[in-house]
RNA sequence: GGGCGGAUAGCUCAGGGGGAGAGCACCGGCCUUACAAGCCGGGGGUCAGAGGUUCAAAUCCUCUUCCGCCCA
């Protein structure tokens, strides 16, 4: 016997352990089975499970469990990402508590600390995924800095180098002065901020006047090497080619013309600082201007900045403005809204600067990746993400892959100090220059962008560059489940790398799910205090409730606005599953069942529930196959609660009292419960497994490996669906009359059903007990003819009429009110339909079925209206 | 500036040319032997606005307003 309510804490841990011990999560390589594989989007080692992970992994788990039950050999590769900058920051903060910086420790010692940290905390998120019930193939767990994956990284780097797709060069890049590293374009977050626009006067060398330039970053003027104007700009035509004297510095700089200059901005003349501005960098290259670097990697002014050298960039800004003002060279300053780039990790204002970095040429890699999506080899779900992907890929820029941090894959390059040779090698260590034989080699200090190793994840985790059985069996993977914010960072790059190195797409589908936000639609963040912690929710409501909520809300391509109350609501559903099962188990006690029944001999509602079950199985499968998880979940929910619990279980109580039906009803109860549990298992694994363990006649010891329900078309019965819907109409009708008159507990009411035909009459006669019990009345008779008596309330149904004897209780006024309202509804509908049917165009052009349907509705409404009118007339008579 | 979504019941959303739906919330009644975390009944909508296409528009098209997000 089950407890009175479901307690997740008692069972969740137990079942997860059993599943793991039995090896259910691991693939079997059974050649008979079709294959299904997923690689996890590896969470950062620094991470703790947040609600986004919970959603992402719940969805993957639904797929993995569904496919596993459906006979697939499933591999779900789990793992974690070393998260270069993020992790380094965490450990730096930790040693800062001891008063140390990473430079105090030195590279080697610092990395030891990071590894130690990783050993200690890196497994947290994995443990949390287990709490969530994620059925990952743990024997395949990988870490992006594992030996094998590191080997893959080096191999890829070397091959790309050999193919000429990797190069090193002086480029302007985004620099984070706090993290002390270059950032890729994608790693910069832009934000609107209030700033100022300063108008600076640059004197002409010949003393004939000034050109005024506007800037939001006056300190960069120290590095100006030109002023540019638009060649079409009449105001400045005469200045082109002249020389200016750069204030505070005294450098002579030219006025140049470039079509990229926006004449609308500021004065139309712009200062050119090639070393510290992306647009200026491009212009300078076109015009062969010199590059003067005035801000260094710490965000301080360099020697080139003369007397400002050593000042912080923001301090220098103030000083430059003051000094220009003093010299009368500041024309004005005004408030200005500008867009500033910030480091996505530490939120420091980034500084564009020139530096030597490693890049990958993306254009050649992008082409096949575009084609793969264009020709449908990879499908985004929902497909409107295609456009975003294409836009990005068509305009792709080279990827800056070097980072000036210590935690990450070291770039496998050595420089010969004798002959300057650049050596790129697959080996861990290079001892000797292959060109000059020198042993004086200096290794590259930089590490690779974290996303470099992530890009290889689908095949590196399966053992590439070895030709492994895993790769052969499970690559390409079936689907990638992720959210849209990393389409560029990750998805696009995996497609490019997968195609380039495996010669095959990495996955067939990319399912893009929503981002979880709070109930007001805002991004959850610790600082806003609106975070819903999945672990806390699991503690409070149980894992199944959390999972079901996330999936039920996960409509495609939308934000998920999550309020805690939703989780609480779905916890009720979990409890409902528990209690319905409890009822079935109680009913079955003491009966030996066979698992078989003769469908033909089953009573109406048994046929009906089996038929409804088939429809639900079909729908759930279809929705899962289409990645419409919310609809799959809701279909299972409705079937279970509104059909099985609300109707069938209630009716079964009556059937079981009848010796003729008792046994088969139990068989059907068990059958429907078992199929429902299986249907629900991918969504709510723990409660279903716990109940399964108590059931008789199971086709497998554990539900996790039980076969997913398959539609049995022989059980679909449209006839019983029609019949049941009439009976339900009768029952609901009686209930509503009783409720309207506050008679819910009164049983001794006389109810007469006036059937429209013999068939309906017989049907209701047969199911009399059901009607009486479910509507809680004692007298129910079915007739073909009946004249309403005074004191009877009449209810017009689609196939007949109900009469409830309320002598002495009837409230004529209230009844007239109700009927008038109903009459209004019917008349409105009738009017709509009649209008359509009297329209010649409609009759000529609309499809036959539609016309037939409209005619049917019209007849139905007319009949209903006649009955209502007749009844209204009678009531008024009663009254007088 | 460019692009993509969205606007449907009090709230959160589904539906995507042929009778306006769900969950939650709300109101009323029930301790009915699985479940009060429950059962039964009920109220509530010019489907953002304007125009168009169509026999027929919440649904397709155009414009407007507002709200998100992404890119520059």
PDB file of C-alpha atoms in Angstrom, chain A residues 26 33 88 163 217 340 367 369 500 557 560 580 632 711:
ATOM      1  CA  UNK A  26      25.193   3.472 -20.831  1.00  0.00           C
ATOM      2  CA  UNK A  33      19.168  -1.120 -32.140  1.00  0.00           C
ATOM      3  CA  UNK A  88      40.825  31.881 -13.650  1.00  0.00           C
ATOM      4  CA  UNK A 163      46.175  24.494 -44.085  1.00  0.00           C
ATOM      5  CA  UNK A 217      37.369  59.612 -25.509  1.00  0.00           C
ATOM      6  CA  UNK A 340      30.354  51.243 -24.516  1.00  0.00           C
ATOM      7  CA  UNK A 367      30.938  28.184 -46.491  1.00  0.00           C
ATOM      8  CA  UNK A 369      28.543  25.280 -42.697  1.00  0.00           C
ATOM      9  CA  UNK A 500      35.952  20.391 -41.506  1.00  0.00           C
ATOM     10  CA  UNK A 557      11.180  30.106 -29.149  1.00  0.00           C
ATOM     11  CA  UNK A 560       9.750  31.182 -20.089  1.00  0.00           C
ATOM     12  CA  UNK A 580      -4.580   7.527  -8.662  1.00  0.00           C
ATOM     13  CA  UNK A 632       3.518  16.515 -25.216  1.00  0.00           C
ATOM     14  CA  UNK A 711      -0.657   2.968 -30.460  1.00  0.00           C
TER      15      UNK A 711
END
